[in-house]
Coordinates of C-alpha atoms (C1' of nucleotides) in Angstrom, one line a residue:
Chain A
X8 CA 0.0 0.0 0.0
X9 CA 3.2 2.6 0.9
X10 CA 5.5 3.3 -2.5
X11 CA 8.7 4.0 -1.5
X12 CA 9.5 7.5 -1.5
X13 CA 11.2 9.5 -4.4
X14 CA 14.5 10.1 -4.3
X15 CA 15.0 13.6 -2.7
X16 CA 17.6 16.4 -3.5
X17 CA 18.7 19.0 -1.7
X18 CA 18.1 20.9 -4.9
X19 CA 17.6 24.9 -3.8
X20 CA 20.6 26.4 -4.4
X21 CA 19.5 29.5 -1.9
X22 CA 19.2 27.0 1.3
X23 CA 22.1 27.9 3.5
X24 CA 24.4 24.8 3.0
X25 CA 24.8 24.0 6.8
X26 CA 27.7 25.9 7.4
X27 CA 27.9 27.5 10.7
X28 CA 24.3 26.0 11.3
X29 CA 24.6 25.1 14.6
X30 CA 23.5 21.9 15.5
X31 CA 20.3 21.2 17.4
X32 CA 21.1 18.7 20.1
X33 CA 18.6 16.6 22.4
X34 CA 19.0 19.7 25.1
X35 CA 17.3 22.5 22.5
X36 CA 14.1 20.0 21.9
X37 CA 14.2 20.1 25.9
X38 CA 14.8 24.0 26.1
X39 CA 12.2 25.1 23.8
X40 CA 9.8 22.3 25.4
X41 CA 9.8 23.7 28.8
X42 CA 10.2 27.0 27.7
X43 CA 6.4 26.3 26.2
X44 CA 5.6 24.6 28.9
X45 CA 6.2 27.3 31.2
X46 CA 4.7 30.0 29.0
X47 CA 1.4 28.4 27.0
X48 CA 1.0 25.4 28.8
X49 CA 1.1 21.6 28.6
X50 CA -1.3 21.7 26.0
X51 CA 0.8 23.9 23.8
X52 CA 3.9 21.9 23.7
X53 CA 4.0 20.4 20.3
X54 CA 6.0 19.1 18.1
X55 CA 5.7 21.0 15.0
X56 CA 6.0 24.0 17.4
X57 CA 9.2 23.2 19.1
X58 CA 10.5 22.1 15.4
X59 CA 9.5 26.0 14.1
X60 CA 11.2 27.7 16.8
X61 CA 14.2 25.3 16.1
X62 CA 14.4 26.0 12.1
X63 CA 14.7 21.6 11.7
X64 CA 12.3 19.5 10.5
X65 CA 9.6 18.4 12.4
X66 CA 10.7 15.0 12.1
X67 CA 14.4 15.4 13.8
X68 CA 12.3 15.1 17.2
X69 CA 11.7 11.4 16.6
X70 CA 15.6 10.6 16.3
X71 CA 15.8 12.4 20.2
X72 CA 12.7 11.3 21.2
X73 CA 10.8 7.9 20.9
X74 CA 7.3 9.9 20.9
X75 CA 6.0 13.1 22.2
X76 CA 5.1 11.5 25.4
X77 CA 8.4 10.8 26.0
X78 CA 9.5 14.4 25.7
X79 CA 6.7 15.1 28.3
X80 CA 8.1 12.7 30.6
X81 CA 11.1 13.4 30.2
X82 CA 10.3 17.5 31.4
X83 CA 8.8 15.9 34.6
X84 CA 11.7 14.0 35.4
X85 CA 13.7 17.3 34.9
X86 CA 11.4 19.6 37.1
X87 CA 11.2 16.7 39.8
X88 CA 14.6 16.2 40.2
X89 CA 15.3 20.0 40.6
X90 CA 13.1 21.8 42.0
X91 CA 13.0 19.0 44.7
X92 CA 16.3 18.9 44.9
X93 CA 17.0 22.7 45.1
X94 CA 14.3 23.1 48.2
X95 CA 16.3 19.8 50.3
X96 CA 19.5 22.1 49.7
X97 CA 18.2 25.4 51.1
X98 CA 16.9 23.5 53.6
X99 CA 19.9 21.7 54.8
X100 CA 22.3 24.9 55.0
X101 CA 23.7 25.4 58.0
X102 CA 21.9 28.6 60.0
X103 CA 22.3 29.9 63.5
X104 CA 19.1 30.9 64.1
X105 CA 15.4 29.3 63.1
X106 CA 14.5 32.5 61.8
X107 CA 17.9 32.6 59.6
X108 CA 16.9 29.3 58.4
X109 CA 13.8 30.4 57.6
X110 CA 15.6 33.3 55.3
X111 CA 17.6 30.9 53.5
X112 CA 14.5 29.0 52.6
X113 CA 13.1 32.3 50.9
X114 CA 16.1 32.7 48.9
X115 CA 15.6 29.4 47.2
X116 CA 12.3 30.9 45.7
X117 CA 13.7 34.5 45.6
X118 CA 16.9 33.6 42.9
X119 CA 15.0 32.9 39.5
X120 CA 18.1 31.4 39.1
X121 CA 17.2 28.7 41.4
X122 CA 13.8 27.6 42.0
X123 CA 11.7 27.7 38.8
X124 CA 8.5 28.8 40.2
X125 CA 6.8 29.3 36.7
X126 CA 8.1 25.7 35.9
X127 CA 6.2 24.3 38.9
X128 CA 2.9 26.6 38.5
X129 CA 2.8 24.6 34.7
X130 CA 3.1 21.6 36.2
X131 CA 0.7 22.0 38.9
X132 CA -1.9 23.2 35.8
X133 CA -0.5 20.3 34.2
X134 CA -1.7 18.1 36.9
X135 CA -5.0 19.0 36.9
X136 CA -5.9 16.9 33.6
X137 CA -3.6 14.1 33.7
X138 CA -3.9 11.7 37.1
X139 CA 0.1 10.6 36.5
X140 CA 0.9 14.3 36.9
X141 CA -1.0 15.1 39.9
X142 CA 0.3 11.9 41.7
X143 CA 4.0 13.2 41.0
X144 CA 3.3 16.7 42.2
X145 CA 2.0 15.1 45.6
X146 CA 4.8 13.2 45.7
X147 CA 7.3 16.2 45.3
X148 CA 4.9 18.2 48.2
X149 CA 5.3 15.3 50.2
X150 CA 9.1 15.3 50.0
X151 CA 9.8 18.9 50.3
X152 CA 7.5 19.3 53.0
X153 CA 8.9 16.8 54.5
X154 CA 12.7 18.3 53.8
X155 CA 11.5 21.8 55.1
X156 CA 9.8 19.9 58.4
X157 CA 13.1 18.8 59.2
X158 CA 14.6 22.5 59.2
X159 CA 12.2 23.3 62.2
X160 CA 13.3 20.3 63.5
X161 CA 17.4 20.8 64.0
X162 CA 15.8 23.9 66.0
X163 CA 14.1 21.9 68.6
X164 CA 10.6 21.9 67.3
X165 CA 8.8 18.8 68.1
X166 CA 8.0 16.5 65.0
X167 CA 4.6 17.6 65.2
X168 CA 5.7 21.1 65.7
X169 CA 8.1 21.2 62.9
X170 CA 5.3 19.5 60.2
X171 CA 2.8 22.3 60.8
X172 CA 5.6 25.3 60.4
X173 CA 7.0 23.6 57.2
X174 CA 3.1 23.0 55.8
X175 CA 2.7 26.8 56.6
X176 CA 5.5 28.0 55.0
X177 CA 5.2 26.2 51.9
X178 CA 1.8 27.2 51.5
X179 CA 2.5 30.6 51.6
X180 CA 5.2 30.3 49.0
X181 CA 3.1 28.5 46.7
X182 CA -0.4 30.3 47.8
X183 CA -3.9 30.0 47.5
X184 CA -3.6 29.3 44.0
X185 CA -1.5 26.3 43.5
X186 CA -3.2 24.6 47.3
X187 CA -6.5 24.8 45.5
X188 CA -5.1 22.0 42.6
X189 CA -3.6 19.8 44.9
X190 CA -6.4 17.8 46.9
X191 CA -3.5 15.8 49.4
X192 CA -2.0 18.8 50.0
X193 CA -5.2 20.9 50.8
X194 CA -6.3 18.1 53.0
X195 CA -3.1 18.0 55.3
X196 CA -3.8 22.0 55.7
X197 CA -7.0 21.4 56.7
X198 CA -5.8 19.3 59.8
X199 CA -3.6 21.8 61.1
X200 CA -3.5 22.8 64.4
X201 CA -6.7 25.2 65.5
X202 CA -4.4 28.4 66.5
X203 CA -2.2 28.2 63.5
X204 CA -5.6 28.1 60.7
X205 CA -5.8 32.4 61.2
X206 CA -3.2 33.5 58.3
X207 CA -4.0 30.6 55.6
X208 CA -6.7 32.3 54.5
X209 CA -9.2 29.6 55.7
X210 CA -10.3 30.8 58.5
X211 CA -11.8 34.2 57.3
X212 CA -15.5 33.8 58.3
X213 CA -15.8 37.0 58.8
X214 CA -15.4 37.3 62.4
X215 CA -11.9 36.2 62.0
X216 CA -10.4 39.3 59.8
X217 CA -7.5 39.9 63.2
X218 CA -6.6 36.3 62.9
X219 CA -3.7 37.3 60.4
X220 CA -2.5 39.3 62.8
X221 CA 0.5 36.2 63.5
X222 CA 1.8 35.1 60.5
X223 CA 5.4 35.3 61.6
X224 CA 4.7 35.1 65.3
X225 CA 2.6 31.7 64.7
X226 CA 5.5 30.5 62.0
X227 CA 8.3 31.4 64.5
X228 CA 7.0 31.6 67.8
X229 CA 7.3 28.5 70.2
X230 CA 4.1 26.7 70.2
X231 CA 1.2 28.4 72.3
X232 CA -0.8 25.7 74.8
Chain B
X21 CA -17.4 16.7 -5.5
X22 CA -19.4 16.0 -2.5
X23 CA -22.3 13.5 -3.5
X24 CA -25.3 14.0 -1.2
X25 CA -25.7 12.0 2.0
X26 CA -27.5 8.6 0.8
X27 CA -31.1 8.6 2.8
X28 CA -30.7 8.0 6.5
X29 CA -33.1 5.7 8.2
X30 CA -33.8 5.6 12.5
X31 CA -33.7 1.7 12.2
X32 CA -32.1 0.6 15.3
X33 CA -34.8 -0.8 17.2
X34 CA -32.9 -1.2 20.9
X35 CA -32.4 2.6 20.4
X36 CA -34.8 4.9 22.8
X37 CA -37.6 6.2 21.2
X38 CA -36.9 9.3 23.0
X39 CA -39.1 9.1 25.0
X40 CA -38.6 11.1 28.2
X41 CA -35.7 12.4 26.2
X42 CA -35.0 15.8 28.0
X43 CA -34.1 18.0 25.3
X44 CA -30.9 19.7 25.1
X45 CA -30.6 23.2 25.5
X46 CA -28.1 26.3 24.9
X47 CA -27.5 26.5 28.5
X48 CA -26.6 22.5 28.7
X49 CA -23.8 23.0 26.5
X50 CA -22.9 26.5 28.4
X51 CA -23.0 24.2 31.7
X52 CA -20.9 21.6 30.3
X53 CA -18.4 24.0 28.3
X54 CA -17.8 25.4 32.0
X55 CA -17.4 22.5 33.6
X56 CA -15.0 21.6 31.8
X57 CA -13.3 25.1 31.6
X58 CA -13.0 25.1 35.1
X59 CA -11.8 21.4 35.5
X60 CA -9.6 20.8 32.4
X61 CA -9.1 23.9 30.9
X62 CA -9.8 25.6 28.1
X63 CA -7.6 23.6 25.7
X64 CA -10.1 20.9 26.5
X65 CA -13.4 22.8 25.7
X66 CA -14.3 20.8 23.0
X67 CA -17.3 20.6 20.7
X68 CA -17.1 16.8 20.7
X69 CA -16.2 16.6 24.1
X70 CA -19.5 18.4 25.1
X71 CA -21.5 16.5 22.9
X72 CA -20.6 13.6 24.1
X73 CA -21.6 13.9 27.6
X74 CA -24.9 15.1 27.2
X75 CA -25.1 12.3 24.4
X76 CA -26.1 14.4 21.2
X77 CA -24.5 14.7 18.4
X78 CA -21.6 16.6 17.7
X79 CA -23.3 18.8 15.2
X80 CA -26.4 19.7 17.0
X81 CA -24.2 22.0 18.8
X82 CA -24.0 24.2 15.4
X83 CA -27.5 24.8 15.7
X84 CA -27.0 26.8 18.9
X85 CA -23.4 28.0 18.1
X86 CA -22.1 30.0 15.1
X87 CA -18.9 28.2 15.8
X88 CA -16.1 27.3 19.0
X89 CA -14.9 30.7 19.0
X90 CA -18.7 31.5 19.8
X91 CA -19.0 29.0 22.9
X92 CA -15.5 30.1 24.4
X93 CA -16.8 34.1 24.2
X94 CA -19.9 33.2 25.6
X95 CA -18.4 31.7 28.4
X96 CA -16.1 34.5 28.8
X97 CA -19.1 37.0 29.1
X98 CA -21.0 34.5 31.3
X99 CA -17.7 34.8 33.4
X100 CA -17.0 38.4 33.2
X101 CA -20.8 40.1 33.9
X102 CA -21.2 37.2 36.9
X103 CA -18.0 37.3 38.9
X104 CA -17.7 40.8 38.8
X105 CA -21.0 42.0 39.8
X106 CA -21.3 39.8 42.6
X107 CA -18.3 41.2 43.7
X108 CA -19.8 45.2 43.2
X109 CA -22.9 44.1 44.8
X110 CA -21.1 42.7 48.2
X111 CA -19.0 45.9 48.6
X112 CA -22.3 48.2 48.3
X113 CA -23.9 46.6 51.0
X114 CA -24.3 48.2 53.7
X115 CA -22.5 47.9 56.3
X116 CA -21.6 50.3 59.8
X117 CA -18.4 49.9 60.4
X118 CA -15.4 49.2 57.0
X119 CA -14.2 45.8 59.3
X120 CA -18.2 44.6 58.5
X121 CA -18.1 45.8 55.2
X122 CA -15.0 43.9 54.5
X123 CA -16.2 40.6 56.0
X124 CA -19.3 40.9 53.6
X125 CA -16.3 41.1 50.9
X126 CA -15.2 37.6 52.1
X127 CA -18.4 36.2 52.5
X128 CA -18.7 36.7 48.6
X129 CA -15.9 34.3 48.2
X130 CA -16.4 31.8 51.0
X131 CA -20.1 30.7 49.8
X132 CA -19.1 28.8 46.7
X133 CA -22.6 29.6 45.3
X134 CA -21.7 32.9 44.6
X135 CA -18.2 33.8 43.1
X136 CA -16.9 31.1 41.2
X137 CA -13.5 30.8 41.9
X138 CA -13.0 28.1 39.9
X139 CA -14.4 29.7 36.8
X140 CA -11.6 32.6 37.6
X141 CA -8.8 30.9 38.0
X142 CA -9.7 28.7 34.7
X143 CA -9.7 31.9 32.6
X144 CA -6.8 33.5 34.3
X145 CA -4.9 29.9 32.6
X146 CA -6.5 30.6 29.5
X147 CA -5.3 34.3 29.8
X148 CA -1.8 33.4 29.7
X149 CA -1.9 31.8 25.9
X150 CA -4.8 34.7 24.7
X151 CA -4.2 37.9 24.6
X152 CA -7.9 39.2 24.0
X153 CA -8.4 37.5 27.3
X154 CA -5.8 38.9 28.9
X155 CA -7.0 42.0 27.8
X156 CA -11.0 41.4 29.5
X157 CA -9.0 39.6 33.0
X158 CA -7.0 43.4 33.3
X159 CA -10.4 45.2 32.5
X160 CA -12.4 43.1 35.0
X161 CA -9.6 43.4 37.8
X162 CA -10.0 47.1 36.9
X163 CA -13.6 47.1 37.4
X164 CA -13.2 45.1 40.6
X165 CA -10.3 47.0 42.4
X166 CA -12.6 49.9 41.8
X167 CA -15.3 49.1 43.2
X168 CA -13.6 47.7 46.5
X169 CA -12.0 51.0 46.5
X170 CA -15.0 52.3 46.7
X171 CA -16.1 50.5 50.0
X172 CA -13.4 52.4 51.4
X173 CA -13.9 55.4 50.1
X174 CA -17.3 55.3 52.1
X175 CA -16.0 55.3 55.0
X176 CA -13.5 58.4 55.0
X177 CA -10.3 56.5 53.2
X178 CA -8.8 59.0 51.1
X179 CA -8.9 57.6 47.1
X180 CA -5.1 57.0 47.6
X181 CA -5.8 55.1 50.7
X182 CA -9.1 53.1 49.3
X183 CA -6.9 52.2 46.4
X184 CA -4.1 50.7 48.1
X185 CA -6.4 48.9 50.6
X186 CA -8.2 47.6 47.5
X187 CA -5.0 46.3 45.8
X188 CA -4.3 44.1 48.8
X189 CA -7.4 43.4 49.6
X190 CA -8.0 42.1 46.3
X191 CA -4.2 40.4 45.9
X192 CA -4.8 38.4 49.5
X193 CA -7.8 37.2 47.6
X194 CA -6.6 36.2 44.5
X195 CA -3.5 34.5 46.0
X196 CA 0.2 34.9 44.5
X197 CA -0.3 32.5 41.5
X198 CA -3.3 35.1 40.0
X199 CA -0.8 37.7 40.5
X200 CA 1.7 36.1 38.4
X201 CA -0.3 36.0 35.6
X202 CA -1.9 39.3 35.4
X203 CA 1.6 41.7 34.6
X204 CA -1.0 45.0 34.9
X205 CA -1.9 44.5 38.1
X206 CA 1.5 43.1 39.5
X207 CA 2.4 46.7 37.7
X208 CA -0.2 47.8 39.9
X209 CA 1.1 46.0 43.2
X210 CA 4.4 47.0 42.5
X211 CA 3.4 51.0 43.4
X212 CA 1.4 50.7 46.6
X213 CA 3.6 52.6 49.5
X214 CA 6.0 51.1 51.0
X215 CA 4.7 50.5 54.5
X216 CA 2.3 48.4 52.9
X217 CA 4.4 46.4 50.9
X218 CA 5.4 43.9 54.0
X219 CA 2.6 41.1 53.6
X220 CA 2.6 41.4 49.9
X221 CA 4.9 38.8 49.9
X222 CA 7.2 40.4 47.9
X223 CA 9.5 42.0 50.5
X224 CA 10.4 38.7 51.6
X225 CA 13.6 39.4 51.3
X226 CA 14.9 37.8 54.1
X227 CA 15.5 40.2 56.5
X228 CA 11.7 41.7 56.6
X229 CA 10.5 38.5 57.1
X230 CA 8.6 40.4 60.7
X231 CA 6.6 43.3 58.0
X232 CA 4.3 39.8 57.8
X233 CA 2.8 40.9 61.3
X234 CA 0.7 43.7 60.2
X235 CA -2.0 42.0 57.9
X236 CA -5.1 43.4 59.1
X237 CA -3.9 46.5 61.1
X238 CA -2.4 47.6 57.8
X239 CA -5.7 47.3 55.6
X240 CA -8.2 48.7 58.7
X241 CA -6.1 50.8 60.3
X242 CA -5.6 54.1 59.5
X243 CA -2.8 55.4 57.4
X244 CA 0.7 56.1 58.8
X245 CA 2.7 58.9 58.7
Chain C
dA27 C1' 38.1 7.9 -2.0
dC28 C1' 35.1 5.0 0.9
dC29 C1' 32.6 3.5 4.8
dT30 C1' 30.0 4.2 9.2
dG31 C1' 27.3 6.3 12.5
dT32 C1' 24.7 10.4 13.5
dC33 C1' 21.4 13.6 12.3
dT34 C1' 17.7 15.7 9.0
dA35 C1' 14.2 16.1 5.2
dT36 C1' 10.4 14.4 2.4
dA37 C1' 6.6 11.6 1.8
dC38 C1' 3.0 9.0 3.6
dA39 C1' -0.4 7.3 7.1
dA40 C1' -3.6 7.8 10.7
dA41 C1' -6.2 10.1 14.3
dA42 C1' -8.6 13.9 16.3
dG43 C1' -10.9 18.1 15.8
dT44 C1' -13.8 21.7 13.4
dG45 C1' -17.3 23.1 10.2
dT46 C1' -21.1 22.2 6.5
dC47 C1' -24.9 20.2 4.2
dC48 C1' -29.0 17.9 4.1
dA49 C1' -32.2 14.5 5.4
dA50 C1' -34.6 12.5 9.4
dT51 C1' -37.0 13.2 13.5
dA52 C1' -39.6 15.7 17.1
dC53 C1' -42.6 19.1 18.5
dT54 C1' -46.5 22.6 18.0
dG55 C1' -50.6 24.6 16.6
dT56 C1' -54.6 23.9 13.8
Chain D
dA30 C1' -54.2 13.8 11.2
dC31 C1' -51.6 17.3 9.0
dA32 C1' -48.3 21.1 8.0
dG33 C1' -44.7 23.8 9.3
dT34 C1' -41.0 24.7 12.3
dA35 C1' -37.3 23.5 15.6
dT36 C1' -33.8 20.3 16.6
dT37 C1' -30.8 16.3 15.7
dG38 C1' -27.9 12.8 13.2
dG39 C1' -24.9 11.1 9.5
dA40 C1' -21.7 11.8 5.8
dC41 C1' -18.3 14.5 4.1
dA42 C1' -14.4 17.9 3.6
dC43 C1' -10.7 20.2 5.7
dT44 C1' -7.0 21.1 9.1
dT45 C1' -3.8 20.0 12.7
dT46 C1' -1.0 17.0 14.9
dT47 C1' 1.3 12.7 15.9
dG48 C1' 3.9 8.8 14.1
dT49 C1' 6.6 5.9 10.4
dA50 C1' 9.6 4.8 6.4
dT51 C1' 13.3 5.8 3.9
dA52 C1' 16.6 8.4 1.5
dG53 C1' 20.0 12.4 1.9
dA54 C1' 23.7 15.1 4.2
dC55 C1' 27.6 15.4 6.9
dA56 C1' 31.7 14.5 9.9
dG57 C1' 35.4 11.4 11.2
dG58 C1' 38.1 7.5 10.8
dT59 C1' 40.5 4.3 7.6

DNA sequence: ACCTGTCTATACAAAAGTGTCCAATACTGT
DNA sequence: ACAGTATTGGACACTTTTGTATAGACAGGT
């Protein structure tokens, strides 16, 4: 049914012959993938795109690349492994104080150098059509929160101590937003500790507008009774 | 070059009749389009999509469309003349003191029957890859900083004041991801004084990490010197 | 000069989505 | 029951996008 194809030519005289044409390596397909990714959204990150913005044919991706899922999979494993990664380190560095600790965790999100945030915010949208996606997201909350816990707890918080402080803090670096798309996440917040719920924004019945009078105080502070 | 359709004939007999058939109207597709807007995202607003679920066929839809573009602007007006007068209705009502009036600003969002939050956050995603929609996201924010500047303004805040209260008012609100995605009102929030800037979240610089304290003394209290 | 492995281009196939046409069907009033 | 209108379904055309087959181009070693 398929006749072998013609024999082909590079037969237009005004195509640049290559020289200097820099070649496109597995990286660019990966650049210009996330760079998509991060701008237009999962959805937008297609091959014939990424092949445009390139100047090679559309076809070059499947020499990198055993299908487009692949490429997709192969941006989570990239954002997993450092974003993650990047979070443990802040937390880890050595600090004098809690609250200097605390500082150093800021400046992981601070540098855009560093943390990607608008890589993470297109995966969290991400995640909220694919089931694979959302599982991997929880399982990166679950790790740094669990990275940032143990921060609090070099300063003598107790376990259960430390776990609230690091669900608070990352929740207001990722805010409302980004909470709202991540059901395991939004369910440990809503088992925090009664005195703490003021400044997540939950608690705002209406009677309750001076409760975010203790963000820092409730973050740092020892635990009240 | 297109022969006509050969006659068609209803002769599947296990097929319903009909019969108690409720018939499919505009606003069931508008119901489902949203749905879907707000769960998967625009990208996945699709004509078969819709028609599947409320098991019609694809091309009935054309009878109450002009096209897809059609759907996704009515659900942008739906969106736009909702959201934002329920928020212009809750910051005219009365109220005798500006701490009430700004808990009947909450309790728009908190009852889930009123603002849609969802629906909000699903077009500020669709803003980021369209810029008409950008565009009507910037126009509504306008609208709605305005009028919660306005609640202010009734009770003796000077319009510089009202404004800035509005601005974070309206950021704590949307959250720090909405933020992100709207570059005319992060222009916006950029501008408000400085003593205000602290619980922003963006003077987290690590040494003002205390300017969180002052959340709700800064919007209800009166202004500094 | 020739071979070999790496990368790219063209052609083809197939699937999913939109839009159009028209006949079939359902509903409404007489 | 009948006629006329409102609504729906099926076939088709077109576009976009993914995936495959195969030949061409190029760089480096022999």
């Amino acid at each position: 049914m398929r006749r072998p194809a013609p024999p082909l030519h590079r037969d237009d005289p005004k195509k640049e012959p290559l020289v200097g044409h820099v070649k496109v390596t597995r990286e660019d397909w990966l650049n210009v993938a996330r760079d998509i990714l991060v701008s237009d959204g999962e959805a937008e990150v297609k091959v014939l795109t990424i092949s445009t913005r390139l100047e090679v044919s559309r076809s070059s991706f499947y020499w990198y690349f055993k299908s487009h899922k692949h490429l997709l999979d192969a941006l989570l494993d990239e954002w997993e492994n450092w974003n993650t990664r990047l979070i443990r380190e802040h937390c880890e560095l050595p600090a004098p104080t809690i609250t200097a600790a605390v500082c150093n965790f800021f400046r992981c999100f601070i540098d855009p150098a560093r943390f990607d945030q608008g890589l993470d915010f297109a995966v969290r949208e991400w995640a909220r059509r694919d089931g694979k996606v959302r599982a991997r997201i929880d399982r990166a909350d679950s790790a740094r929160l669990k990275d940032i816990a143990a921060m609090f707890a070099r300063f003598d918080y107790s376990a259960d101590e430390a776990d609230a402080r690091a669900r608070i803090l990352y929740f207001q670096q990722l805010g409302y937003h980004a909470l709202e798309q991540t059901e395991a996440l939004e369910d440990r917040m809503a088992r925090l500790p009664h005195y703490l719920l003021g400044f997540t924004g939950r608690a705002h019945t209406g009677d309750e507008c001076d409760a975010l009078n203790d963000f820092a105080r409730a973050v740092l502070a020892p635990p009240q009774e």
